Amino acid sequence: MKLNWKLNDITGETELARVNHISVKLDKKIQRAYGYIELKPSEGMFFNGYQTWTLSREYKASDRMRGLNNMPEGVIKRYHLDGYSDYHFTRYPFKRGIFHGYSYCYFRDGDRFKLFASLDERPGYTVFGYNVKKNRLKIIRDAEGYVPEGEYHLFDLFYMEGTEEEVFNGWFEELGINPLDAPKIAGYSSWYNRYERIDEASIMEDLEGCARILKPGDLFQVDDGWEPKVGDWSEADPDKFPQGMKELCDKVHGAGYKAGLWMAPFAAARGSEILKAHPDWVIRDENGEPFACGSNWGGFYGLDIDVPECKDYIERCVRRAVEDWGFDLLKLDFLYAAATFGNESETRAGRMIRAMELIREWVGEKAVLACGVPLMPCFGLVEYARIGCDVGLTWGDRPFLRQIHRERVSTENSLTDTIARRHLDGRAFGNDPDVFFLRTENLELSESEKDILASVNALMGTVFLTSDDPSHYTDEQIEKYEHYRHLTEAEDVKLIRGERVGLLYFLDGKWNDILIPETLV
Ligand code: 9PG
């Protein structure tokens, strides 16, 4: 397969073999670097979304990737919907027959995969765009404005055809990534029941309830809501957690579990003390305005790791949680906020990788669960990563919500992501498919929907958490929990397509199966 490439006025043609570095000597800004390959549409075409929550799935030629195009500009601006993902910089339109994704994509016919993937994102994200009508796969290096010194790798590409196993094993072997030790973890996360309304009493209630289902060494993770404001991580909210986070962490340890804590280290919400004290720590757009990365917590901004005092502050907060308070795992969220832009000395992707390397250094021997983050910059640097959007308390979205950003909360989309990105599990990190539910209160999922969510998460992920308060479980629900937890021990899992869609899994010495709605694949 041939790759034709172009950089300003330099053009070339290269055989797209197993590995293919094309280097160009440069002395000026990169204006536009791209290449293209003639390629007919396949039965299924996968494009990896910009970050954790970006819907990632196989598309058919007649499909349309949804962006923000049906949203009025006023709504986009008001809710900073373009700050969540690549909407503020992508060159690709959201039209029928046009698809794009980051770092890798594949074209599948039956069991045969053609994988196109990046071997190095530091020189800029590799963006794959496909045009069905033109039969053309275009590859762009996202490096606008970057002024490289000396040599620049126009592309570092990997191409392979084969079965799913062959192509993904081939890519990761070539990348030389050794995933960190990431044993399967089961446990609890406080988010998807109590949301930010947590305090000592409610967390203690859940901790006691968890004794009915969890085992020693499982994870008990406190999510968003413990901090006074997003960005102010030095101490817990004194009204909600008067005894502080060390005390809480000790109690979780006392119950026999690993303790996890949520934090969004590169984010600071409007109204936080840290922003009031240091308005100059915020990442700004081309016009010098603070760039809002989304509307959570009334709007929030990215913190600039190039401001030394700002970087030191983030480091102190992260280290405090693991070193002083004693947490075993940090769920680090909204990480994309660290690298919304590149500049003359660093590309957007290079900056994201640097931010992840800092995180790794700061958290040290403790575990990281990365979330809200471009995935390839996490490869080999974190134990676990969320690979899909948030589950919600209903199955589908209300029709008007389908128009908003494709990073939104959606149980259906979360399951789609879990299935579509299964190839990363155990290769890049342990996949976190997000939580499942067995409870009946505060939930609008039917029994069969809960069954699909729990089964798929158990079979396809490495992280297996629920947000239920098990003190309300009936004996039957406890039995169900045991059943799904047993599924996490399956030795092999295959996705079956055709007349019926389902998962085939090898457990207890035999092959078993479950059916799943075909809309999920
Ligand atoms: C805490 C939550 C939980 C959750 C994370 C993240 O696109 N969105 O509007 C959007 C909103 C919230 C969100 C993800 C995306 O949730 O994934 O597990 O930790 O933050 O605030």
PDB file of N, CA and C in Angstrom, residues 38 50-51 55 95 127 173 196 215 221 235 240 260-261 282 300 308 311 322 341 343 345 355 358 380 400 439 444 511:
ATOM      1  N   GLU A  38      -5.316   5.573  -1.141  1.00  0.00           N
ATOM      2  CA  GLU A  38      -6.569   5.180  -1.792  1.00  0.00           C
ATOM      3  C   GLU A  38      -7.100   3.943  -1.081  1.00  0.00           C
ATOM      4  N   TYR A  50     -11.095  11.365  20.144  1.00  0.00           N
ATOM      5  CA  TYR A  50     -10.037  12.207  20.709  1.00  0.00           C
ATOM      6  C   TYR A  50      -9.666  11.819  22.138  1.00  0.00           C
ATOM      7  N   GLN A  51     -10.658  11.614  22.995  1.00  0.00           N
ATOM      8  CA  GLN A  51     -10.331  11.304  24.385  1.00  0.00           C
ATOM      9  C   GLN A  51     -11.277  10.233  24.954  1.00  0.00           C
ATOM     10  N   LEU A  55     -17.190   9.201  21.729  1.00  0.00           N
ATOM     11  CA  LEU A  55     -17.770   7.972  21.190  1.00  0.00           C
ATOM     12  C   LEU A  55     -16.840   7.365  20.148  1.00  0.00           C
ATOM     13  N   LYS A  95     -20.033  15.085   8.544  1.00  0.00           N
ATOM     14  CA  LYS A  95     -20.978  14.863   7.441  1.00  0.00           C
ATOM     15  C   LYS A  95     -21.082  13.374   7.189  1.00  0.00           C
ATOM     16  N   VAL A 127      -3.900  12.191  12.898  1.00  0.00           N
ATOM     17  CA  VAL A 127      -5.351  12.224  12.714  1.00  0.00           C
ATOM     18  C   VAL A 127      -5.699  11.495  11.423  1.00  0.00           C
ATOM     19  N   GLU A 173       3.681  -4.526  19.829  1.00  0.00           N
ATOM     20  CA  GLU A 173       5.046  -5.044  19.823  1.00  0.00           C
ATOM     21  C   GLU A 173       5.976  -3.998  19.214  1.00  0.00           C
ATOM     22  N   GLU A 196     -22.078  14.438  43.489  1.00  0.00           N
ATOM     23  CA  GLU A 196     -21.195  15.249  44.354  1.00  0.00           C
ATOM     24  C   GLU A 196     -21.759  15.406  45.779  1.00  0.00           C
ATOM     25  N   LYS A 215     -14.466  -7.887  48.792  1.00  0.00           N
ATOM     26  CA  LYS A 215     -13.502  -8.786  49.432  1.00  0.00           C
ATOM     27  C   LYS A 215     -12.283  -7.967  49.855  1.00  0.00           C
ATOM     28  N   GLN A 221     -13.507   3.656  46.152  1.00  0.00           N
ATOM     29  CA  GLN A 221     -13.030   4.909  45.567  1.00  0.00           C
ATOM     30  C   GLN A 221     -14.008   6.060  45.781  1.00  0.00           C
ATOM     31  N   GLU A 235      -7.085  20.515  50.826  1.00  0.00           N
ATOM     32  CA  GLU A 235      -7.827  19.985  51.967  1.00  0.00           C
ATOM     33  C   GLU A 235      -9.221  19.601  51.505  1.00  0.00           C
ATOM     34  N   LYS A 240     -18.206  18.959  54.725  1.00  0.00           N
ATOM     35  CA  LYS A 240     -18.599  17.591  54.383  1.00  0.00           C
ATOM     36  C   LYS A 240     -17.697  16.551  55.039  1.00  0.00           C
ATOM     37  N   GLY A 260      -9.267   4.655  47.022  1.00  0.00           N
ATOM     38  CA  GLY A 260      -9.092   5.434  45.798  1.00  0.00           C
ATOM     39  C   GLY A 260      -9.695   6.820  45.964  1.00  0.00           C
ATOM     40  N   LEU A 261      -9.083   7.808  45.297  1.00  0.00           N
ATOM     41  CA  LEU A 261      -9.593   9.181  45.380  1.00  0.00           C
ATOM     42  C   LEU A 261      -9.597   9.829  44.010  1.00  0.00           C
ATOM     43  N   VAL A 282      -3.912  30.044  34.194  1.00  0.00           N
ATOM     44  CA  VAL A 282      -4.889  29.422  33.308  1.00  0.00           C
ATOM     45  C   VAL A 282      -4.421  29.397  31.850  1.00  0.00           C
ATOM     46  N   PHE A 300     -14.957  25.416  33.664  1.00  0.00           N
ATOM     47  CA  PHE A 300     -13.622  25.195  34.232  1.00  0.00           C
ATOM     48  C   PHE A 300     -12.551  25.384  33.171  1.00  0.00           C
ATOM     49  N   PRO A 308       5.961  27.507  36.439  1.00  0.00           N
ATOM     50  CA  PRO A 308       6.594  26.645  37.452  1.00  0.00           C
ATOM     51  C   PRO A 308       5.821  26.552  38.774  1.00  0.00           C
ATOM     52  N   LYS A 311       2.777  24.304  38.263  1.00  0.00           N
ATOM     53  CA  LYS A 311       3.169  22.891  38.208  1.00  0.00           C
ATOM     54  C   LYS A 311       3.511  22.370  39.610  1.00  0.00           C
ATOM     55  N   VAL A 322      -1.395  10.829  47.821  1.00  0.00           N
ATOM     56  CA  VAL A 322      -0.800   9.488  47.919  1.00  0.00           C
ATOM     57  C   VAL A 322       0.191   9.362  49.082  1.00  0.00           C
ATOM     58  N   PHE A 341      -3.929  23.121  23.655  1.00  0.00           N
ATOM     59  CA  PHE A 341      -3.200  23.755  22.546  1.00  0.00           C
ATOM     60  C   PHE A 341      -1.733  23.333  22.562  1.00  0.00           C
ATOM     61  N   ASN A 343       2.190  24.788  20.993  1.00  0.00           N
ATOM     62  CA  ASN A 343       2.789  26.094  20.722  1.00  0.00           C
ATOM     63  C   ASN A 343       4.042  25.906  19.885  1.00  0.00           C
ATOM     64  N   SER A 345       7.078  25.519  20.641  1.00  0.00           N
ATOM     65  CA  SER A 345       8.095  24.576  21.097  1.00  0.00           C
ATOM     66  C   SER A 345       7.550  23.177  21.378  1.00  0.00           C
ATOM     67  N   ALA A 355       2.458  15.857  30.247  1.00  0.00           N
ATOM     68  CA  ALA A 355       1.596  15.929  31.432  1.00  0.00           C
ATOM     69  C   ALA A 355       1.412  14.538  32.049  1.00  0.00           C
ATOM     70  N   LEU A 358       4.481  13.519  33.945  1.00  0.00           N
ATOM     71  CA  LEU A 358       4.533  14.171  35.258  1.00  0.00           C
ATOM     72  C   LEU A 358       3.655  13.413  36.251  1.00  0.00           C
ATOM     73  N   GLY A 380       1.113   2.729  28.466  1.00  0.00           N
ATOM     74  CA  GLY A 380       2.281   2.330  29.250  1.00  0.00           C
ATOM     75  C   GLY A 380       2.584   3.237  30.431  1.00  0.00           C
ATOM     76  N   PHE A 400     -33.380  15.232  22.331  1.00  0.00           N
ATOM     77  CA  PHE A 400     -32.686  16.520  22.162  1.00  0.00           C
ATOM     78  C   PHE A 400     -31.247  16.435  22.662  1.00  0.00           C
ATOM     79  N   ARG A 439     -28.870  -2.136  41.662  1.00  0.00           N
ATOM     80  CA  ARG A 439     -29.883  -1.565  42.552  1.00  0.00           C
ATOM     81  C   ARG A 439     -31.181  -1.252  41.803  1.00  0.00           C
ATOM     82  N   GLU A 444     -33.188   4.104  36.348  1.00  0.00           N
ATOM     83  CA  GLU A 444     -34.280   3.792  35.415  1.00  0.00           C
ATOM     84  C   GLU A 444     -33.904   2.706  34.421  1.00  0.00           C
ATOM     85  N   TRP A 511     -17.434 -23.110  26.920  1.00  0.00           N
ATOM     86  CA  TRP A 511     -17.825 -21.867  26.262  1.00  0.00           C
ATOM     87  C   TRP A 511     -19.274 -21.538  26.616  1.00  0.00           C
TER      88      TRP A 511
END
